[in-house]
Amino acid sequence: MDLASLCNFNKTLLEEKIKAIINKDPNLPEHYREHLSQLLFSSGKRIRPIFTVLGSYFGNADQDQVYNLAAIFELIHTASLIHDDIIDKAELRRGKPTLHTIYGTTNALILGDYLVSLCCETVSNFEFEEVYYNDFHLTDLCRSEITQQRLLFNFDITYEDYITKTKNKTALLIAASLLGGAKLAGVDEKTLKKLYIYGINLGISFQINDDILDFTQDTTHLGKPNGADLMNGNITLPVILALKDKKIKKHIRNLSKQSPIEDFNYCINYIKNSKWIKKSHRISRKYLKKAKKAIKGLKHDKKALLIEILDMLDKRTH
Ligand code: FPP
Ligand code: MG
């Protein structure tokens, strides 16, 4: 079973809400709208909207409003991916050519900016400021990218640097999505706090898993080249751990933007088959345990669902 089915998530309703938001501007040239639609309806996992809907299960909320908020979280995530793919010079996203490779960087940038603005406008139209801005700071998301750029090919990056960046890059948006749905449903403060800590730890684990998959998964399943993070100079957890390994640390430290592909492939293949992948999995699991601990005292019949999600993420292979 996938996360959407487990959470009884209404994909059609989410898509209706996304369409309504991107269709509301009569002045947006049709070809831009088409580019946006193609990206927004191209097999994304809808993780953030699912968490918004999940949060709403802890109280009583108007489902229409919940899915409107869920759509906004998906749009802001998509905007960040448009920018991220430009920065990473990524040619593939979800197995398909990225927006900037098809329509050029200028058009992709304009569309990414447009989506960010559209989100801000929609948040105020729906009077969602309280559930959106209080727990989600777009600057933190941007700061994660600033940190990532500052630390490119910096092999002195610490575990703490990595976790802070990971929290800002992925966990905050997931936690805010969950909390937003819960707040719309009128959930009490104590429960909100537990859900937030659950979301943060789950989000960190989710990104660590993504960083592991970047090494271990084949290109077809990954929808992008294997080892792309390291090739871009993005030092993720498996690399940070492998930097303690006498057999590979020199090779890793010698890598730079100018290194030949063979040098990258040597390190990528070593890390992929090393104990550092297992160790990264153990750390990822540690965050899942923290998430479980956060909801220990929670008394609600949907708590079982939160635990099932953690079990599912533990077994995640894509
Ligand atoms: C994917 O990381 C990137 C993110 C989750 C966030 C990127 C954030 C920005 C570019 C800041 C600007 C944001 C906005 C909304 C203007 P990844 O490259 O590790 O993952 P990938 O393998 O899916 O590309
Ligand atoms: Mg990327």
CSV table of N, CA and C in Angstrom, one decimal, residues 13-156:
chain,number,residue,atom,x,y,z
A,13,LEU,N,-9.4,15.4,-5.7
A,13,LEU,CA,-9.7,16.7,-5.1
A,13,LEU,C,-8.5,17.6,-5.1
A,14,LEU,N,-7.3,17.0,-4.7
A,14,LEU,CA,-6.1,17.9,-4.7
A,14,LEU,C,-5.9,18.5,-6.1
A,15,GLU,N,-6.0,17.6,-7.1
A,15,GLU,CA,-5.7,18.1,-8.5
A,15,GLU,C,-6.7,19.2,-8.9
A,16,GLU,N,-8.0,19.0,-8.5
A,16,GLU,CA,-9.0,20.1,-8.7
A,16,GLU,C,-8.5,21.4,-8.1
A,17,LYS,N,-8.1,21.3,-6.9
A,17,LYS,CA,-7.7,22.6,-6.2
A,17,LYS,C,-6.4,23.2,-6.8
A,18,ILE,N,-5.5,22.3,-7.2
A,18,ILE,CA,-4.3,22.9,-7.9
A,18,ILE,C,-4.7,23.6,-9.2
A,19,LYS,N,-5.6,22.9,-10.0
A,19,LYS,CA,-6.0,23.4,-11.2
A,19,LYS,C,-6.7,24.8,-11.0
A,20,ALA,N,-7.6,24.8,-10.0
A,20,ALA,CA,-8.3,26.1,-9.7
A,20,ALA,C,-7.3,27.2,-9.5
A,21,ILE,N,-6.3,26.9,-8.7
A,21,ILE,CA,-5.3,28.0,-8.4
A,21,ILE,C,-4.5,28.5,-9.6
A,22,ILE,N,-4.0,27.5,-10.4
A,22,ILE,CA,-3.2,27.9,-11.6
A,22,ILE,C,-4.1,28.4,-12.7
A,23,ASN,N,-5.4,28.2,-12.7
A,23,ASN,CA,-6.3,28.7,-13.7
A,23,ASN,C,-6.9,30.0,-13.4
A,24,LYS,N,-6.7,30.5,-12.2
A,24,LYS,CA,-7.5,31.7,-11.8
A,24,LYS,C,-6.9,33.0,-12.5
A,25,ASP,N,-5.7,33.0,-13.0
A,25,ASP,CA,-5.2,34.2,-13.6
A,25,ASP,C,-5.4,34.3,-15.1
A,26,PRO,N,-6.3,35.1,-15.6
A,26,PRO,CA,-6.6,35.1,-17.0
A,26,PRO,C,-5.5,35.7,-17.8
A,27,ASN,N,-4.6,36.4,-17.1
A,27,ASN,CA,-3.5,37.1,-17.8
A,27,ASN,C,-2.2,36.2,-18.0
A,28,LEU,N,-2.2,35.0,-17.4
A,28,LEU,CA,-1.0,34.2,-17.6
A,28,LEU,C,-1.1,33.6,-19.0
A,29,PRO,N,0.0,33.8,-19.8
A,29,PRO,CA,0.0,33.2,-21.2
A,29,PRO,C,-0.2,31.7,-21.1
A,30,GLU,N,-1.0,31.2,-22.1
A,30,GLU,CA,-1.5,29.8,-22.0
A,30,GLU,C,-0.3,28.8,-22.0
A,31,HIS,N,0.8,29.2,-22.8
A,31,HIS,CA,1.9,28.2,-22.8
A,31,HIS,C,2.6,28.1,-21.5
A,32,TYR,N,2.6,29.2,-20.7
A,32,TYR,CA,3.2,29.1,-19.3
A,32,TYR,C,2.3,28.2,-18.5
A,33,ARG,N,1.0,28.4,-18.6
A,33,ARG,CA,0.0,27.6,-17.8
A,33,ARG,C,0.2,26.1,-18.2
A,34,GLU,N,0.4,25.8,-19.4
A,34,GLU,CA,0.6,24.4,-19.9
A,34,GLU,C,1.9,23.8,-19.3
A,35,HIS,N,3.0,24.6,-19.3
A,35,HIS,CA,4.3,24.2,-18.7
A,35,HIS,C,4.1,23.8,-17.2
A,36,LEU,N,3.4,24.7,-16.5
A,36,LEU,CA,3.1,24.5,-15.1
A,36,LEU,C,2.3,23.2,-14.9
A,37,SER,N,1.3,23.1,-15.7
A,37,SER,CA,0.4,21.9,-15.6
A,37,SER,C,1.2,20.6,-15.7
A,38,GLN,N,2.0,20.6,-16.8
A,38,GLN,CA,2.8,19.4,-17.1
A,38,GLN,C,3.7,19.0,-15.9
A,39,LEU,N,4.2,20.0,-15.2
A,39,LEU,CA,5.1,19.7,-14.1
A,39,LEU,C,4.3,19.3,-12.9
A,40,LEU,N,3.2,20.0,-12.7
A,40,LEU,CA,2.4,19.7,-11.5
A,40,LEU,C,1.6,18.4,-11.5
A,41,PHE,N,1.4,17.9,-12.7
A,41,PHE,CA,0.6,16.7,-12.9
A,41,PHE,C,1.5,15.5,-13.4
A,42,SER,N,2.8,15.6,-13.0
A,42,SER,CA,3.7,14.6,-13.5
A,42,SER,C,4.2,13.7,-12.4
A,43,SER,N,3.3,12.8,-11.9
A,43,SER,CA,3.6,11.7,-11.0
A,43,SER,C,4.5,12.1,-9.7
A,44,GLY,N,4.2,13.2,-9.2
A,44,GLY,CA,4.8,13.6,-7.9
A,44,GLY,C,4.2,12.7,-6.8
A,45,LYS,N,4.9,12.6,-5.7
A,45,LYS,CA,4.4,11.7,-4.6
A,45,LYS,C,3.4,12.3,-3.7
A,46,ARG,N,3.2,13.7,-3.9
A,46,ARG,CA,2.2,14.4,-3.1
A,46,ARG,C,2.4,14.3,-1.6
A,47,ILE,N,3.7,14.1,-1.2
A,47,ILE,CA,3.9,13.9,0.3
A,47,ILE,C,3.4,15.1,1.1
A,48,ARG,N,3.7,16.3,0.7
A,48,ARG,CA,3.3,17.4,1.6
A,48,ARG,C,1.7,17.5,1.7
A,49,PRO,N,1.0,17.5,0.6
A,49,PRO,CA,-0.5,17.5,0.7
A,49,PRO,C,-1.0,16.4,1.5
A,50,ILE,N,-0.4,15.2,1.4
A,50,ILE,CA,-0.9,14.1,2.2
A,50,ILE,C,-0.8,14.4,3.7
A,51,PHE,N,0.3,15.0,4.0
A,51,PHE,CA,0.5,15.3,5.5
A,51,PHE,C,-0.5,16.4,5.9
A,52,THR,N,-0.9,17.3,5.0
A,52,THR,CA,-1.9,18.3,5.4
A,52,THR,C,-3.2,17.6,5.7
A,53,VAL,N,-3.6,16.7,4.8
A,53,VAL,CA,-4.8,15.9,5.0
A,53,VAL,C,-4.7,15.1,6.3
A,54,LEU,N,-3.6,14.5,6.5
A,54,LEU,CA,-3.4,13.7,7.7
A,54,LEU,C,-3.6,14.5,9.0
A,55,GLY,N,-3.0,15.7,9.0
A,55,GLY,CA,-3.1,16.6,10.1
A,55,GLY,C,-4.6,16.9,10.4
A,56,SER,N,-5.4,17.0,9.4
A,56,SER,CA,-6.8,17.4,9.6
A,56,SER,C,-7.6,16.3,10.2
A,57,TYR,N,-7.1,15.1,10.2
A,57,TYR,CA,-7.8,13.9,10.8
A,57,TYR,C,-7.8,14.0,12.3
A,58,PHE,N,-7.0,14.9,12.9
A,58,PHE,CA,-6.9,15.0,14.3
A,58,PHE,C,-7.9,16.0,14.9
A,59,GLY,N,-8.8,16.5,14.1
A,59,GLY,CA,-9.8,17.4,14.5
A,59,GLY,C,-11.0,17.3,13.5
A,60,ASN,N,-11.7,18.4,13.5
A,60,ASN,CA,-12.8,18.5,12.5
A,60,ASN,C,-12.5,19.7,11.6
A,61,ALA,N,-12.4,19.4,10.3
A,61,ALA,CA,-12.1,20.5,9.3
A,61,ALA,C,-12.9,20.4,8.1
A,62,ASP,N,-13.1,21.5,7.4
A,62,ASP,CA,-13.8,21.5,6.2
A,62,ASP,C,-12.8,21.0,5.1
A,63,GLN,N,-13.2,19.8,4.5
A,63,GLN,CA,-12.2,19.2,3.6
A,63,GLN,C,-11.8,20.0,2.4
A,64,ASP,N,-12.8,20.9,2.0
A,64,ASP,CA,-12.5,21.8,0.8
A,64,ASP,C,-11.3,22.7,1.2
A,65,GLN,N,-11.4,23.2,2.4
A,65,GLN,CA,-10.3,24.1,2.9
A,65,GLN,C,-9.0,23.4,3.1
A,66,VAL,N,-9.1,22.2,3.6
A,66,VAL,CA,-7.9,21.4,3.8
A,66,VAL,C,-7.2,21.1,2.5
A,67,TYR,N,-7.9,20.8,1.5
A,67,TYR,CA,-7.3,20.5,0.2
A,67,TYR,C,-6.8,21.8,-0.5
A,68,ASN,N,-7.4,22.9,-0.2
A,68,ASN,CA,-6.9,24.2,-0.7
A,68,ASN,C,-5.5,24.4,-0.1
A,69,LEU,N,-5.4,24.2,1.2
A,69,LEU,CA,-4.1,24.4,1.9
A,69,LEU,C,-3.1,23.4,1.4
A,70,ALA,N,-3.6,22.2,1.2
A,70,ALA,CA,-2.7,21.1,0.7
A,70,ALA,C,-2.1,21.5,-0.7
A,71,ALA,N,-3.0,22.1,-1.5
A,71,ALA,CA,-2.5,22.5,-2.9
A,71,ALA,C,-1.5,23.5,-2.8
A,72,ILE,N,-1.6,24.5,-1.8
A,72,ILE,CA,-0.6,25.5,-1.7
A,72,ILE,C,0.8,24.9,-1.3
A,73,PHE,N,0.7,23.9,-0.4
A,73,PHE,CA,2.0,23.3,0.0
A,73,PHE,C,2.6,22.6,-1.2
A,74,GLU,N,1.8,21.9,-2.0
A,74,GLU,CA,2.4,21.3,-3.2
A,74,GLU,C,3.0,22.3,-4.2
A,75,LEU,N,2.3,23.4,-4.3
A,75,LEU,CA,2.8,24.4,-5.3
A,75,LEU,C,4.1,25.0,-4.8
A,76,ILE,N,4.2,25.3,-3.5
A,76,ILE,CA,5.5,25.9,-3.0
A,76,ILE,C,6.6,24.9,-3.1
A,77,HIS,N,6.3,23.6,-2.9
A,77,HIS,CA,7.3,22.6,-3.1
A,77,HIS,C,7.8,22.5,-4.5
A,78,THR,N,6.8,22.6,-5.4
A,78,THR,CA,7.1,22.5,-6.9
A,78,THR,C,8.0,23.7,-7.3
A,79,ALA,N,7.6,24.9,-6.8
A,79,ALA,CA,8.4,26.1,-7.1
A,79,ALA,C,9.9,25.9,-6.6
A,80,SER,N,10.1,25.3,-5.5
A,80,SER,CA,11.4,25.0,-5.0
A,80,SER,C,12.2,24.1,-5.9
A,81,LEU,N,11.4,23.1,-6.4
A,81,LEU,CA,12.1,22.1,-7.3
A,81,LEU,C,12.5,22.7,-8.6
A,82,ILE,N,11.7,23.6,-9.1
A,82,ILE,CA,12.1,24.3,-10.4
A,82,ILE,C,13.4,25.0,-10.2
A,83,HIS,N,13.5,25.7,-9.1
A,83,HIS,CA,14.7,26.5,-8.8
A,83,HIS,C,15.9,25.5,-8.5
A,84,ASP,N,15.6,24.4,-7.8
A,84,ASP,CA,16.6,23.5,-7.4
A,84,ASP,C,17.2,22.8,-8.7
A,85,ASP,N,16.3,22.5,-9.6
A,85,ASP,CA,16.8,21.8,-10.8
A,85,ASP,C,17.7,22.7,-11.7
A,86,ILE,N,17.4,24.0,-11.6
A,86,ILE,CA,18.2,25.0,-12.3
A,86,ILE,C,19.6,25.0,-11.7
A,87,ILE,N,19.6,25.1,-10.3
A,87,ILE,CA,20.8,25.2,-9.6
A,87,ILE,C,21.7,23.9,-9.7
A,88,ASP,N,21.0,22.8,-9.6
A,88,ASP,CA,21.7,21.5,-9.7
A,88,ASP,C,22.0,21.1,-11.2
A,89,LYS,N,21.6,21.9,-12.1
A,89,LYS,CA,21.7,21.6,-13.6
A,89,LYS,C,21.2,20.2,-13.9
A,90,ALA,N,20.1,19.9,-13.2
A,90,ALA,CA,19.5,18.5,-13.4
A,90,ALA,C,18.7,18.4,-14.7
A,91,GLU,N,19.0,17.4,-15.4
A,91,GLU,CA,18.3,17.2,-16.7
A,91,GLU,C,17.0,16.4,-16.6
A,92,LEU,N,16.9,15.6,-15.5
A,92,LEU,CA,15.7,14.8,-15.3
A,92,LEU,C,15.1,15.0,-13.9
A,93,ARG,N,13.8,15.0,-13.9
A,93,ARG,CA,13.0,15.1,-12.7
A,93,ARG,C,11.9,14.1,-12.8
A,94,ARG,N,11.8,13.2,-11.9
A,94,ARG,CA,10.8,12.1,-12.0
A,94,ARG,C,10.8,11.4,-13.3
A,95,GLY,N,12.0,11.2,-13.8
A,95,GLY,CA,12.2,10.5,-15.1
A,95,GLY,C,11.9,11.3,-16.3
A,96,LYS,N,11.5,12.5,-16.2
A,96,LYS,CA,11.2,13.4,-17.3
A,96,LYS,C,12.1,14.6,-17.4
A,97,PRO,N,12.3,15.1,-18.6
A,97,PRO,CA,13.2,16.3,-18.7
A,97,PRO,C,12.7,17.4,-17.8
A,98,THR,N,13.7,18.1,-17.2
A,98,THR,CA,13.3,19.2,-16.3
A,98,THR,C,12.8,20.4,-17.1
A,99,LEU,N,12.0,21.3,-16.4
A,99,LEU,CA,11.4,22.4,-17.1
A,99,LEU,C,12.5,23.3,-17.8
A,100,HIS,N,13.6,23.6,-17.1
A,100,HIS,CA,14.6,24.5,-17.7
A,100,HIS,C,15.3,23.9,-18.9
A,101,THR,N,15.3,22.5,-19.0
A,101,THR,CA,16.0,21.9,-20.2
A,101,THR,C,15.0,22.0,-21.4
A,102,ILE,N,13.7,22.0,-21.1
A,102,ILE,CA,12.8,22.1,-22.3
A,102,ILE,C,12.5,23.5,-22.7
A,103,TYR,N,12.3,24.4,-21.7
A,103,TYR,CA,11.8,25.7,-22.0
A,103,TYR,C,12.9,26.8,-21.7
A,104,GLY,N,14.0,26.4,-21.3
A,104,GLY,CA,15.1,27.4,-21.0
A,104,GLY,C,15.1,27.9,-19.6
A,105,THR,N,16.2,28.3,-19.1
A,105,THR,CA,16.4,28.8,-17.7
A,105,THR,C,15.5,30.0,-17.5
A,106,THR,N,15.4,30.9,-18.4
A,106,THR,CA,14.7,32.1,-18.2
A,106,THR,C,13.2,31.8,-17.9
A,107,ASN,N,12.6,31.0,-18.8
A,107,ASN,CA,11.2,30.7,-18.6
A,107,ASN,C,11.0,29.9,-17.3
A,108,ALA,N,11.9,29.0,-17.0
A,108,ALA,CA,11.7,28.2,-15.8
A,108,ALA,C,11.8,29.1,-14.6
A,109,LEU,N,12.8,30.0,-14.6
A,109,LEU,CA,12.9,31.0,-13.5
A,109,LEU,C,11.6,31.8,-13.3
A,110,ILE,N,11.1,32.3,-14.4
A,110,ILE,CA,9.9,33.1,-14.3
A,110,ILE,C,8.8,32.3,-13.7
A,111,LEU,N,8.7,31.1,-14.2
A,111,LEU,CA,7.6,30.2,-13.7
A,111,LEU,C,7.7,29.9,-12.2
A,112,GLY,N,9.0,29.6,-11.8
A,112,GLY,CA,9.2,29.4,-10.4
A,112,GLY,C,8.8,30.6,-9.5
A,113,ASP,N,9.3,31.8,-10.0
A,113,ASP,CA,8.9,33.0,-9.2
A,113,ASP,C,7.4,33.2,-9.2
A,114,TYR,N,6.8,32.9,-10.4
A,114,TYR,CA,5.3,33.1,-10.5
A,114,TYR,C,4.6,32.2,-9.5
A,115,LEU,N,5.1,30.9,-9.4
A,115,LEU,CA,4.5,30.0,-8.4
A,115,LEU,C,4.6,30.5,-7.0
A,116,VAL,N,5.8,31.0,-6.6
A,116,VAL,CA,6.0,31.5,-5.2
A,116,VAL,C,5.0,32.6,-5.0
A,117,SER,N,4.9,33.6,-5.9
A,117,SER,CA,3.9,34.7,-5.8
A,117,SER,C,2.5,34.2,-5.7
A,118,LEU,N,2.2,33.2,-6.5
A,118,LEU,CA,0.8,32.7,-6.6
A,118,LEU,C,0.5,32.1,-5.2
A,119,CYS,N,1.4,31.4,-4.6
A,119,CYS,CA,1.2,30.8,-3.3
A,119,CYS,C,0.9,31.9,-2.2
A,120,CYS,N,1.7,33.0,-2.2
A,120,CYS,CA,1.5,34.1,-1.3
A,120,CYS,C,0.1,34.7,-1.4
A,121,GLU,N,-0.2,34.9,-2.7
A,121,GLU,CA,-1.5,35.5,-3.0
A,121,GLU,C,-2.7,34.6,-2.5
A,122,THR,N,-2.5,33.3,-2.8
A,122,THR,CA,-3.6,32.3,-2.5
A,122,THR,C,-3.7,32.2,-1.0
A,123,VAL,N,-2.6,32.2,-0.3
A,123,VAL,CA,-2.6,32.1,1.2
A,123,VAL,C,-3.4,33.3,1.7
A,124,SER,N,-3.2,34.5,1.2
A,124,SER,CA,-4.0,35.6,1.7
A,124,SER,C,-5.5,35.6,1.2
A,125,ASN,N,-5.7,35.1,0.0
A,125,ASN,CA,-7.1,35.0,-0.4
A,125,ASN,C,-7.9,34.1,0.4
A,126,PHE,N,-7.3,33.0,0.8
A,126,PHE,CA,-8.0,32.0,1.7
A,126,PHE,C,-7.9,32.4,3.2
A,127,GLU,N,-7.2,33.4,3.5
A,127,GLU,CA,-7.0,33.8,4.9
A,127,GLU,C,-6.3,32.7,5.6
A,128,PHE,N,-5.3,32.1,5.0
A,128,PHE,CA,-4.5,31.0,5.6
A,128,PHE,C,-3.3,31.5,6.3
A,129,GLU,N,-3.1,32.8,6.5
A,129,GLU,CA,-1.8,33.3,7.0
A,129,GLU,C,-1.4,32.6,8.3
A,130,GLU,N,-2.4,32.4,9.2
A,130,GLU,CA,-2.1,31.9,10.5
A,130,GLU,C,-1.6,30.4,10.4
A,131,VAL,N,-2.2,29.6,9.5
A,131,VAL,CA,-1.7,28.2,9.4
A,131,VAL,C,-0.5,28.0,8.4
A,132,TYR,N,-0.2,29.1,7.7
A,132,TYR,CA,0.9,29.0,6.7
A,132,TYR,C,2.2,29.6,7.2
A,133,TYR,N,2.1,30.9,7.5
A,133,TYR,CA,3.3,31.7,7.8
A,133,TYR,C,3.9,31.4,9.2
A,134,ASN,N,3.0,31.0,10.2
A,134,ASN,CA,3.5,30.8,11.5
A,134,ASN,C,4.4,29.7,11.7
A,135,ASP,N,4.2,28.6,10.9
A,135,ASP,CA,5.1,27.5,11.1
A,135,ASP,C,6.0,27.2,9.9
A,136,PHE,N,5.8,27.9,8.8
A,136,PHE,CA,6.6,27.7,7.6
A,136,PHE,C,7.2,29.0,7.2
A,137,HIS,N,8.5,29.0,7.2
A,137,HIS,CA,9.2,30.3,6.8
A,137,HIS,C,10.0,30.0,5.5
A,138,LEU,N,9.5,30.6,4.5
A,138,LEU,CA,10.2,30.4,3.1
A,138,LEU,C,11.6,30.7,3.2
A,139,THR,N,12.0,31.7,4.1
A,139,THR,CA,13.4,32.0,4.2
A,139,THR,C,14.3,30.9,4.6
A,140,ASP,N,13.7,30.0,5.5
A,140,ASP,CA,14.4,28.8,6.0
A,140,ASP,C,14.7,27.9,4.8
A,141,LEU,N,13.7,27.8,3.9
A,141,LEU,CA,13.9,26.9,2.8
A,141,LEU,C,15.0,27.5,1.9
A,142,CYS,N,15.0,28.8,1.7
A,142,CYS,CA,16.0,29.4,0.8
A,142,CYS,C,17.4,29.4,1.5
A,143,ARG,N,17.4,29.5,2.9
A,143,ARG,CA,18.6,29.4,3.6
A,143,ARG,C,19.3,28.1,3.5
A,144,SER,N,18.5,27.0,3.3
A,144,SER,CA,19.0,25.7,3.2
A,144,SER,C,19.8,25.6,1.9
A,145,GLU,N,19.3,26.3,0.9
A,145,GLU,CA,20.0,26.3,-0.4
A,145,GLU,C,21.3,27.2,-0.3
A,146,ILE,N,21.1,28.3,0.4
A,146,ILE,CA,22.3,29.1,0.6
A,146,ILE,C,23.4,28.3,1.3
A,147,THR,N,23.0,27.6,2.3
A,147,THR,CA,24.0,26.8,3.1
A,147,THR,C,24.6,25.7,2.2
A,148,GLN,N,23.7,25.1,1.4
A,148,GLN,CA,24.2,24.0,0.5
A,148,GLN,C,25.2,24.5,-0.5
A,149,GLN,N,24.9,25.7,-1.0
A,149,GLN,CA,25.9,26.3,-2.0
A,149,GLN,C,27.2,26.7,-1.3
A,150,ARG,N,27.1,27.2,-0.1
A,150,ARG,CA,28.3,27.6,0.7
A,150,ARG,C,29.2,26.4,1.0
A,151,LEU,N,28.5,25.3,1.1
A,151,LEU,CA,29.3,24.1,1.5
A,151,LEU,C,29.6,23.1,0.4
A,152,LEU,N,29.4,23.6,-0.8
A,152,LEU,CA,29.7,22.7,-2.0
A,152,LEU,C,31.1,22.3,-2.0
A,153,PHE,N,31.4,21.0,-2.1
A,153,PHE,CA,32.8,20.4,-2.1
A,153,PHE,C,33.5,20.8,-0.9
A,154,ASN,N,32.8,21.1,0.2
A,154,ASN,CA,33.5,21.4,1.5
A,154,ASN,C,33.4,20.1,2.3
A,155,PHE,N,34.6,19.4,2.3
A,155,PHE,CA,34.6,18.1,3.0
A,155,PHE,C,34.8,18.2,4.5
A,156,ASP,N,34.8,19.4,5.0
A,156,ASP,CA,34.8,19.6,6.4
A,156,ASP,C,33.4,19.8,7.0
